[in-house]
């Protein structure tokens, strides 16, 4: 088989790029390791920054998001029971975020690819990348006993943190930066009315908690737990009791609880791989960088990669201009690191660290007090949360 751009990974990054390139007449094949059902069963975060929502619209996939997604112009921060609001709209100069589940967004992207007869291969086993440093790269995968080869101009590594693409970059070229946090988030999805119309980020001496939502009948809640905990350690009752204990009394009192329909623990990690280009391989999204979920930056860091790659590919094919491809790694990394800084900062600010010395605890408290006493600090938080420009 032959294509112009072979995309490894059928998550939001890979599908979005494939869809955008298709609309500009550039041919792609997406190779996804798992089945569509598996990809669409993964529960992921649900806050989209303005720029990502715009990309969905440009990709002709924004209709359901615009109909069913909720515009949020602010969120709440509870500090050991005292609640304050961050007015995103005011402090970001009129911007906002869209609350819309990433699983739904992925479904919309798949539907769009189907509508346009996009080539998405599921259950592509043993994907391997070859000759990336030449002008004739190719990718192989296995379908049963058959090995299939795809010749292409470019390979996009959009296969997430555990994918194969990043590993194709030689060890003496690749540099990895990582911070692993000493806790995870235990998340519960429940068919209950959300306790608050806006998200509540709660800092508490027992640990961080987050009240989020997918719709007015579907709630998503999280609590910080030690890395040693397992899902089996947490009955639904124990989860609700712990969540309530970390929230202001009046919020806990009106919390509607119910059976969990999904419960999982995710460790928190910050990670960046450099460079994001090697030869004709370009990394995008989680394949190149991971953020802890605190600042809701995961998908949003991927968005700028996709935006830069999309424009670079269009410039290459339509105008013979390779400047965008040449600058991709440096340009993408500059924004990636800003999202890293923000996610790290929000994580440090709101969590309880098991090994903190008293001095660090005082500084964290001061950081939060400063935030709510300074218009400049609130503006900085707001511009990062709604998304820095691409
Ligand atoms: N071959 C083919 N596909 C692979 C391989 C492989 N060897 N390894 C992984 N994949 C697939 C995964 O099954 C997954 O569907 O690549 C896809 C990567 O998708 P994501 O992990 O969702 O990464 P990405 O598309 O970059 O999405 C950005 O934003 O909110 C964050 O982390 C969240 O996934 C989200 C990310
Ligand atoms: C979510 O709804 O899953 C969510 C929202 C905001 C975050 C992280 C996760 O910061």
GROMACS .gro file of C-alpha atoms and ligand atoms in nm:
model
  436
    1UNK     CA    1   0.000   0.000   0.000
    2UNK     CA    2   0.101   0.361  -0.051
    3UNK     CA    3  -0.003   0.684   0.115
    4UNK     CA    4   0.134   1.032   0.167
    5UNK     CA    5   0.119   1.037   0.548
    6UNK     CA    6   0.108   0.720   0.756
    7UNK     CA    7  -0.030   0.791   1.104
    8UNK     CA    8   0.046   0.544   1.383
    9UNK     CA    9  -0.225   0.560   1.654
   10UNK     CA   10  -0.600   0.616   1.629
   11UNK     CA   11  -0.648   0.829   1.941
   12UNK     CA   12  -0.765   1.189   1.924
   13UNK     CA   13  -0.429   1.314   1.787
   14UNK     CA   14  -0.402   1.067   1.500
   15UNK     CA   15  -0.768   1.089   1.401
   16UNK     CA   16  -0.777   1.469   1.414
   17UNK     CA   17  -0.468   1.503   1.193
   18UNK     CA   18  -0.601   1.246   0.947
   19UNK     CA   19  -0.932   1.430   0.924
   20UNK     CA   20  -0.773   1.775   0.877
   21UNK     CA   21  -0.530   1.652   0.611
   22UNK     CA   22  -0.807   1.469   0.427
   23UNK     CA   23  -1.003   1.794   0.397
   24UNK     CA   24  -0.698   1.946   0.225
   25UNK     CA   25  -0.666   1.657  -0.018
   26UNK     CA   26  -0.371   1.488   0.155
   27UNK     CA   27  -0.395   1.109   0.174
   28UNK     CA   28  -0.342   0.932   0.507
   29UNK     CA   29  -0.370   0.585   0.658
   30UNK     CA   30  -0.421   0.550   1.034
   31UNK     CA   31  -0.293   0.232   1.201
   32UNK     CA   32  -0.455   0.160   1.539
   33UNK     CA   33  -0.341  -0.128   1.755
   34UNK     CA   34  -0.677  -0.186   1.925
   35UNK     CA   35  -1.038  -0.226   1.816
   36UNK     CA   36  -1.262   0.077   1.786
   37UNK     CA   37  -1.475  -0.051   2.077
   38UNK     CA   38  -1.165  -0.065   2.297
   39UNK     CA   39  -1.054   0.287   2.204
   40UNK     CA   40  -1.405   0.419   2.270
   41UNK     CA   41  -1.431   0.245   2.606
   42UNK     CA   42  -1.143   0.443   2.757
   43UNK     CA   43  -1.264   0.714   2.993
   44UNK     CA   44  -1.050   1.022   2.959
   45UNK     CA   45  -1.064   1.384   3.073
   46UNK     CA   46  -1.333   1.621   2.959
   47UNK     CA   47  -1.217   1.981   2.934
   48UNK     CA   48  -1.137   2.128   2.592
   49UNK     CA   49  -0.963   2.458   2.554
   50UNK     CA   50  -1.092   2.710   2.305
   51UNK     CA   51  -0.821   2.627   2.047
   52UNK     CA   52  -0.903   2.256   2.047
   53UNK     CA   53  -1.273   2.326   2.003
   54UNK     CA   54  -1.184   2.546   1.703
   55UNK     CA   55  -0.981   2.261   1.552
   56UNK     CA   56  -1.281   2.027   1.593
   57UNK     CA   57  -1.490   2.275   1.396
   58UNK     CA   58  -1.223   2.315   1.128
   59UNK     CA   59  -1.214   1.934   1.102
   60UNK     CA   60  -1.593   1.941   1.043
   61UNK     CA   61  -1.646   1.745   1.362
   62UNK     CA   62  -1.772   2.016   1.594
   63UNK     CA   63  -2.146   1.990   1.552
   64UNK     CA   64  -2.228   1.754   1.841
   65UNK     CA   65  -1.965   1.918   2.063
   66UNK     CA   66  -2.132   2.255   2.002
   67UNK     CA   67  -2.474   2.107   2.072
   68UNK     CA   68  -2.399   1.891   2.375
   69UNK     CA   69  -2.081   2.040   2.522
   70UNK     CA   70  -2.108   2.296   2.800
   71UNK     CA   71  -1.928   2.629   2.788
   72UNK     CA   72  -1.760   2.697   3.124
   73UNK     CA   73  -1.655   3.050   3.205
   74UNK     CA   74  -1.503   2.973   3.542
   75UNK     CA   75  -1.423   2.709   3.803
   76UNK     CA   76  -1.412   2.689   4.181
   77UNK     CA   77  -1.120   2.629   4.412
   78UNK     CA   78  -1.184   2.500   4.763
   79UNK     CA   79  -0.903   2.552   5.011
   80UNK     CA   80  -0.963   2.334   5.316
   81UNK     CA   81  -1.333   2.413   5.297
   82UNK     CA   82  -1.322   2.778   5.189
   83UNK     CA   83  -1.447   2.823   4.833
   84UNK     CA   84  -1.338   3.083   4.576
   85UNK     CA   85  -1.410   3.124   4.207
   86UNK     CA   86  -1.170   3.173   3.919
   87UNK     CA   87  -1.350   3.384   3.661
   88UNK     CA   88  -1.187   3.252   3.345
   89UNK     CA   89  -1.394   3.471   3.118
   90UNK     CA   90  -1.300   3.791   3.297
   91UNK     CA   91  -0.932   3.715   3.349
   92UNK     CA   92  -0.864   3.565   3.007
   93UNK     CA   93  -1.021   3.854   2.819
   94UNK     CA   94  -1.344   3.679   2.726
   95UNK     CA   95  -1.235   3.319   2.666
   96UNK     CA   96  -1.378   2.996   2.810
   97UNK     CA   97  -1.343   2.616   2.794
   98UNK     CA   98  -1.581   2.347   2.666
   99UNK     CA   99  -1.674   2.056   2.892
  100UNK     CA  100  -1.713   1.761   2.653
  101UNK     CA  101  -1.587   1.408   2.715
  102UNK     CA  102  -1.281   1.301   2.524
  103UNK     CA  103  -1.447   0.967   2.455
  104UNK     CA  104  -1.734   1.146   2.278
  105UNK     CA  105  -1.489   1.361   2.088
  106UNK     CA  106  -1.303   1.050   1.967
  107UNK     CA  107  -1.637   0.900   1.860
  108UNK     CA  108  -1.712   1.217   1.656
  109UNK     CA  109  -1.371   1.193   1.488
  110UNK     CA  110  -1.429   0.826   1.398
  111UNK     CA  111  -1.774   0.913   1.259
  112UNK     CA  112  -1.620   1.187   1.044
  113UNK     CA  113  -1.351   0.951   0.914
  114UNK     CA  114  -1.625   0.699   0.825
  115UNK     CA  115  -1.831   0.965   0.646
  116UNK     CA  116  -1.534   1.055   0.430
  117UNK     CA  117  -1.419   0.697   0.372
  118UNK     CA  118  -1.100   0.761   0.566
  119UNK     CA  119  -0.860   0.468   0.595
  120UNK     CA  120  -0.837   0.362   0.960
  121UNK     CA  121  -0.698   0.011   1.018
  122UNK     CA  122  -0.795  -0.134   1.356
  123UNK     CA  123  -0.625  -0.426   1.532
  124UNK     CA  124  -0.303  -0.344   1.343
  125UNK     CA  125  -0.054  -0.570   1.522
  126UNK     CA  126   0.325  -0.538   1.548
  127UNK     CA  127   0.345  -0.196   1.386
  128UNK     CA  128   0.710  -0.127   1.295
  129UNK     CA  129   0.874   0.181   1.143
  130UNK     CA  130   1.159   0.163   0.887
  131UNK     CA  131   1.400   0.392   0.701
  132UNK     CA  132   1.271   0.699   0.884
  133UNK     CA  133   1.590   0.883   0.815
  134UNK     CA  134   1.556   0.845   0.437
  135UNK     CA  135   1.312   0.995   0.188
  136UNK     CA  136   1.143   0.655   0.149
  137UNK     CA  137   1.019   0.561   0.495
  138UNK     CA  138   0.776   0.274   0.536
  139UNK     CA  139   0.565   0.114   0.806
  140UNK     CA  140   0.462  -0.249   0.843
  141UNK     CA  141   0.190  -0.415   1.047
  142UNK     CA  142   0.053  -0.764   1.080
  143UNK     CA  143  -0.302  -0.868   0.996
  144UNK     CA  144  -0.327  -1.234   1.106
  145UNK     CA  145  -0.042  -1.409   0.925
  146UNK     CA  146  -0.001  -1.139   0.666
  147UNK     CA  147   0.255  -0.860   0.700
  148UNK     CA  148   0.142  -0.546   0.520
  149UNK     CA  149   0.377  -0.270   0.411
  150UNK     CA  150   0.282   0.095   0.369
  151UNK     CA  151   0.518   0.321   0.177
  152UNK     CA  152   0.479   0.689   0.255
  153UNK     CA  153   0.641   1.034   0.255
  154UNK     CA  154   0.602   1.092   0.629
  155UNK     CA  155   0.525   0.892   0.942
  156UNK     CA  156   0.335   1.051   1.231
  157UNK     CA  157   0.390   0.888   1.571
  158UNK     CA  158   0.057   0.954   1.745
  159UNK     CA  159   0.054   0.625   1.934
  160UNK     CA  160   0.045   0.755   2.290
  161UNK     CA  161   0.291   0.716   2.574
  162UNK     CA  162   0.327   0.338   2.538
  163UNK     CA  163   0.353   0.337   2.158
  164UNK     CA  164   0.639   0.225   1.934
  165UNK     CA  165   0.711   0.546   1.742
  166UNK     CA  166   0.914   0.729   2.005
  167UNK     CA  167   1.127   0.418   2.054
  168UNK     CA  168   1.222   0.429   1.685
  169UNK     CA  169   1.433   0.740   1.753
  170UNK     CA  170   1.793   0.635   1.828
  171UNK     CA  171   1.888   0.648   2.195
  172UNK     CA  172   2.175   0.888   2.135
  173UNK     CA  173   1.934   1.136   1.973
  174UNK     CA  174   1.634   1.108   2.206
  175UNK     CA  175   1.633   1.293   2.537
  176UNK     CA  176   1.357   1.223   2.789
  177UNK     CA  177   1.256   1.444   3.083
  178UNK     CA  178   1.030   1.296   3.347
  179UNK     CA  179   0.875   1.361   3.688
  180UNK     CA  180   0.667   1.095   3.856
  181UNK     CA  181   0.441   1.215   4.140
  182UNK     CA  182   0.404   1.011   4.458
  183UNK     CA  183   0.025   0.964   4.423
  184UNK     CA  184  -0.249   0.882   4.175
  185UNK     CA  185  -0.607   0.991   4.106
  186UNK     CA  186  -0.888   0.753   4.184
  187UNK     CA  187  -1.167   0.847   3.940
  188UNK     CA  188  -1.534   0.753   3.957
  189UNK     CA  189  -1.798   0.805   3.691
  190UNK     CA  190  -2.157   0.795   3.817
  191UNK     CA  191  -2.499   0.853   3.669
  192UNK     CA  192  -2.584   1.128   3.915
  193UNK     CA  193  -2.652   1.498   3.891
  194UNK     CA  194  -2.318   1.684   3.930
  195UNK     CA  195  -2.280   1.852   4.267
  196UNK     CA  196  -2.180   2.181   4.106
  197UNK     CA  197  -2.245   2.337   3.765
  198UNK     CA  198  -1.878   2.441   3.758
  199UNK     CA  199  -1.575   2.223   3.833
  200UNK     CA  200  -1.446   2.228   4.190
  201UNK     CA  201  -1.072   2.178   4.246
  202UNK     CA  202  -1.034   2.104   4.616
  203UNK     CA  203  -0.717   2.135   4.817
  204UNK     CA  204  -0.742   1.961   5.154
  205UNK     CA  205  -0.503   1.827   5.414
  206UNK     CA  206  -0.643   1.477   5.348
  207UNK     CA  207  -0.551   1.518   4.981
  208UNK     CA  208  -0.674   1.673   4.657
  209UNK     CA  209  -1.025   1.616   4.516
  210UNK     CA  210  -1.194   1.723   4.192
  211UNK     CA  211  -1.564   1.746   4.108
  212UNK     CA  212  -1.613   1.735   3.733
  213UNK     CA  213  -1.891   1.632   3.499
  214UNK     CA  214  -1.974   1.498   3.158
  215UNK     CA  215  -2.334   1.624   3.144
  216UNK     CA  216  -2.612   1.728   3.380
  217UNK     CA  217  -2.680   1.359   3.452
  218UNK     CA  218  -2.324   1.223   3.451
  219UNK     CA  219  -2.067   1.316   3.715
  220UNK     CA  220  -1.693   1.255   3.720
  221UNK     CA  221  -1.516   1.278   4.056
  222UNK     CA  222  -1.157   1.219   4.159
  223UNK     CA  223  -0.961   1.191   4.483
  224UNK     CA  224  -0.585   1.182   4.534
  225UNK     CA  225  -0.476   0.838   4.663
  226UNK     CA  226  -0.138   0.682   4.749
  227UNK     CA  227   0.026   0.494   4.461
  228UNK     CA  228   0.001   0.175   4.664
  229UNK     CA  229  -0.382   0.181   4.664
  230UNK     CA  230  -0.580  -0.035   4.424
  231UNK     CA  231  -0.937   0.002   4.298
  232UNK     CA  232  -1.035  -0.298   4.514
  233UNK     CA  233  -0.933  -0.098   4.822
  234UNK     CA  234  -1.210   0.151   4.748
  235UNK     CA  235  -1.575   0.050   4.777
  236UNK     CA  236  -1.821   0.306   4.639
  237UNK     CA  237  -1.920   0.399   4.996
  238UNK     CA  238  -1.560   0.456   5.099
  239UNK     CA  239  -1.503   0.672   4.790
  240UNK     CA  240  -1.805   0.896   4.852
  241UNK     CA  241  -1.719   0.937   5.219
  242UNK     CA  242  -1.360   1.037   5.140
  243UNK     CA  243  -1.464   1.272   4.860
  244UNK     CA  244  -1.714   1.448   5.087
  245UNK     CA  245  -1.459   1.483   5.366
  246UNK     CA  246  -1.236   1.690   5.133
  247UNK     CA  247  -1.510   1.931   5.020
  248UNK     CA  248  -1.677   2.226   5.195
  249UNK     CA  249  -1.959   2.104   5.425
  250UNK     CA  250  -2.235   2.266   5.223
  251UNK     CA  251  -2.109   2.099   4.903
  252UNK     CA  252  -2.077   1.760   5.073
  253UNK     CA  253  -2.431   1.798   5.213
  254UNK     CA  254  -2.587   1.837   4.866
  255UNK     CA  255  -2.375   1.572   4.693
  256UNK     CA  256  -2.591   1.308   4.524
  257UNK     CA  257  -2.416   0.972   4.532
  258UNK     CA  258  -2.489   0.655   4.339
  259UNK     CA  259  -2.324   0.339   4.207
  260UNK     CA  260  -2.000   0.392   4.016
  261UNK     CA  261  -2.019   0.294   3.651
  262UNK     CA  262  -1.641   0.323   3.611
  263UNK     CA  263  -1.366   0.334   3.870
  264UNK     CA  264  -0.994   0.350   3.797
  265UNK     CA  265  -0.666   0.480   3.934
  266UNK     CA  266  -0.429   0.680   3.715
  267UNK     CA  267  -0.075   0.764   3.828
  268UNK     CA  268   0.038   1.123   3.773
  269UNK     CA  269   0.333   1.186   3.547
  270UNK     CA  270   0.503   1.473   3.366
  271UNK     CA  271   0.706   1.366   3.063
  272UNK     CA  272   0.862   1.525   2.755
  273UNK     CA  273   1.065   1.362   2.476
  274UNK     CA  274   1.294   1.573   2.260
  275UNK     CA  275   1.324   1.617   1.966
  276UNK     CA  276   0.974   1.566   1.828
  277UNK     CA  277   1.108   1.506   1.478
  278UNK     CA  278   1.365   1.256   1.358
  279UNK     CA  279   1.412   1.232   0.982
  280UNK     CA  280   1.066   1.185   0.840
  281UNK     CA  281   0.910   1.075   1.169
  282UNK     CA  282   0.709   1.338   1.358
  283UNK     CA  283   0.581   1.269   1.710
  284UNK     CA  284   0.251   1.419   1.827
  285UNK     CA  285   0.043   1.414   2.146
  286UNK     CA  286   0.097   1.164   2.426
  287UNK     CA  287   0.368   0.986   2.222
  288UNK     CA  288   0.593   1.284   2.295
  289UNK     CA  289   0.461   1.434   2.618
  290UNK     CA  290   0.237   1.361   2.918
  291UNK     CA  291   0.102   1.600   3.180
  292UNK     CA  292  -0.066   1.526   3.512
  293UNK     CA  293  -0.441   1.588   3.469
  294UNK     CA  294  -0.461   1.874   3.720
  295UNK     CA  295  -0.458   2.156   3.465
  296UNK     CA  296  -0.668   1.964   3.207
  297UNK     CA  297  -0.386   2.008   2.954
  298UNK     CA  298  -0.351   1.650   2.813
  299UNK     CA  299  -0.550   1.679   2.499
  300UNK     CA  300  -0.479   2.046   2.474
  301UNK     CA  301  -0.103   1.999   2.448
  302UNK     CA  302  -0.173   1.752   2.169
  303UNK     CA  303  -0.387   2.013   1.992
  304UNK     CA  304  -0.101   2.248   1.915
  305UNK     CA  305   0.114   1.961   1.781
  306UNK     CA  306  -0.166   1.869   1.545
  307UNK     CA  307  -0.221   2.230   1.444
  308UNK     CA  308   0.148   2.284   1.362
  309UNK     CA  309   0.180   1.952   1.177
  310UNK     CA  310  -0.139   2.013   0.980
  311UNK     CA  311  -0.020   2.352   0.856
  312UNK     CA  312   0.334   2.225   0.793
  313UNK     CA  313   0.202   1.936   0.578
  314UNK     CA  314  -0.034   2.163   0.385
  315UNK     CA  315   0.251   2.409   0.317
  316UNK     CA  316   0.470   2.121   0.201
  317UNK     CA  317   0.218   1.961  -0.036
  318UNK     CA  318   0.044   2.273  -0.161
  319UNK     CA  319   0.334   2.521  -0.181
  320UNK     CA  320   0.652   2.314  -0.163
  321UNK     CA  321   0.740   2.512   0.151
  322UNK     CA  322   0.913   2.299   0.417
  323UNK     CA  323   0.969   2.572   0.677
  324UNK     CA  324   0.687   2.439   0.897
  325UNK     CA  325   0.824   2.085   0.889
  326UNK     CA  326   1.174   2.208   0.969
  327UNK     CA  327   1.056   2.422   1.262
  328UNK     CA  328   0.802   2.170   1.393
  329UNK     CA  329   0.999   2.021   1.679
  330UNK     CA  330   1.120   2.352   1.824
  331UNK     CA  331   0.783   2.522   1.782
  332UNK     CA  332   0.581   2.236   1.929
  333UNK     CA  333   0.820   2.191   2.222
  334UNK     CA  334   0.804   2.560   2.313
  335UNK     CA  335   0.429   2.530   2.375
  336UNK     CA  336   0.454   2.181   2.523
  337UNK     CA  337   0.691   2.307   2.794
  338UNK     CA  338   0.452   2.589   2.884
  339UNK     CA  339   0.171   2.336   2.932
  340UNK     CA  340   0.416   2.126   3.137
  341UNK     CA  341   0.497   2.421   3.359
  342UNK     CA  342   0.131   2.502   3.418
  343UNK     CA  343   0.028   2.141   3.491
  344UNK     CA  344   0.322   2.095   3.726
  345UNK     CA  345   0.237   2.421   3.906
  346UNK     CA  346  -0.132   2.332   3.951
  347UNK     CA  347  -0.035   1.984   4.069
  348UNK     CA  348   0.213   2.119   4.325
  349UNK     CA  349  -0.033   2.384   4.443
  350UNK     CA  350  -0.331   2.158   4.507
  351UNK     CA  351  -0.197   1.819   4.622
  352UNK     CA  352  -0.072   1.695   4.954
  353UNK     CA  353   0.281   1.562   4.928
  354UNK     CA  354   0.367   1.278   5.167
  355UNK     CA  355   0.726   1.393   5.217
  356UNK     CA  356   0.670   1.771   5.235
  357UNK     CA  357   0.865   1.966   5.492
  358UNK     CA  358   0.677   2.236   5.687
  359UNK     CA  359   0.848   2.507   5.481
  360UNK     CA  360   0.705   2.365   5.155
  361UNK     CA  361   0.355   2.348   5.306
  362UNK     CA  362   0.375   2.716   5.404
  363UNK     CA  363   0.491   2.810   5.054
  364UNK     CA  364   0.203   2.619   4.892
  365UNK     CA  365  -0.045   2.799   5.116
  366UNK     CA  366   0.118   3.133   5.034
  367UNK     CA  367   0.103   3.053   4.663
  368UNK     CA  368  -0.273   2.996   4.686
  369UNK     CA  369  -0.332   3.305   4.902
  370UNK     CA  370  -0.129   3.512   4.657
  371UNK     CA  371  -0.331   3.377   4.365
  372UNK     CA  372  -0.657   3.506   4.508
  373UNK     CA  373  -0.509   3.838   4.613
  374UNK     CA  374  -0.359   3.929   4.278
  375UNK     CA  375  -0.537   4.011   3.954
  376UNK     CA  376  -0.211   3.942   3.770
  377UNK     CA  377  -0.183   3.592   3.920
  378UNK     CA  378  -0.547   3.517   3.834
  379UNK     CA  379  -0.490   3.641   3.479
  380UNK     CA  380  -0.189   3.411   3.448
  381UNK     CA  381  -0.390   3.112   3.572
  382UNK     CA  382  -0.681   3.197   3.340
  383UNK     CA  383  -0.473   3.242   3.023
  384UNK     CA  384  -0.305   2.908   3.080
  385UNK     CA  385  -0.627   2.722   3.169
  386UNK     CA  386  -0.819   2.844   2.862
  387UNK     CA  387  -0.508   2.766   2.655
  388UNK     CA  388  -0.213   2.970   2.537
  389UNK     CA  389  -0.234   3.066   2.170
  390UNK     CA  390  -0.094   2.815   1.918
  391LIG     N1  391   0.054   0.066   1.706
  391LIG     C1  392  -0.062   0.130   1.670
  391LIG     N2  393  -0.134   0.203   1.759
  391LIG     C2  394  -0.089   0.212   1.884
  391LIG     C3  395   0.031   0.150   1.927
  391LIG     C4  396   0.102   0.073   1.831
  391LIG     N3  397   0.215   0.010   1.865
  391LIG     N4  398   0.050   0.176   2.058
  391LIG     C5  399  -0.052   0.250   2.095
  391LIG     N5  400  -0.137   0.274   1.993
  391LIG     C6  401  -0.263   0.349   1.992
  391LIG     C7  402  -0.341   0.337   2.123
  391LIG     O1  403  -0.421   0.220   2.125
  391LIG     C8  404  -0.424   0.465   2.122
  391LIG     O2  405  -0.551   0.445   2.065
  391LIG     O3  406  -0.235   0.487   1.981
  391LIG     C9  407  -0.343   0.561   2.035
  391LIG    C10  408  -0.288   0.677   2.114
  391LIG     O4  409  -0.394   0.753   2.166
  391LIG     P1  410  -0.385   0.836   2.302
  391LIG     O5  411  -0.311   0.758   2.404
  391LIG     O6  412  -0.523   0.880   2.332
  391LIG     O7  413  -0.293   0.960   2.264
  391LIG     P2  414  -0.327   1.089   2.178
  391LIG     O8  415  -0.409   1.057   2.059
  391LIG     O9  416  -0.199   1.163   2.161
  391LIG    O10  417  -0.426   1.171   2.271
  391LIG    C11  418  -0.389   1.276   2.350
  391LIG    O11  419  -0.482   1.370   2.553
  391LIG    O12  420  -0.615   1.383   2.744
  391LIG    C12  421  -0.499   1.337   2.692
  391LIG    O13  422  -0.380   1.143   2.751
  391LIG    C13  423  -0.497   1.191   2.698
  391LIG    O14  424  -0.505   1.035   2.522
  391LIG    C14  425  -0.514   1.160   2.551
  391LIG    C15  426  -0.424   1.259   2.495
  392LIG     C1  427  -1.234   1.537   3.393
  392LIG     O1  428  -1.348   1.579   3.379
  392LIG     O2  429  -1.207   1.417   3.378
  392LIG     C2  430  -1.126   1.633   3.430
  392LIG     C3  431  -1.155   1.769   3.437
  392LIG     C4  432  -1.055   1.858   3.471
  392LIG     C5  433  -0.929   1.813   3.500
  392LIG     C6  434  -0.899   1.678   3.492
  392LIG     C7  435  -0.998   1.587   3.457
  392LIG     O3  436  -0.833   1.901   3.537
   0.00000   0.00000   0.00000
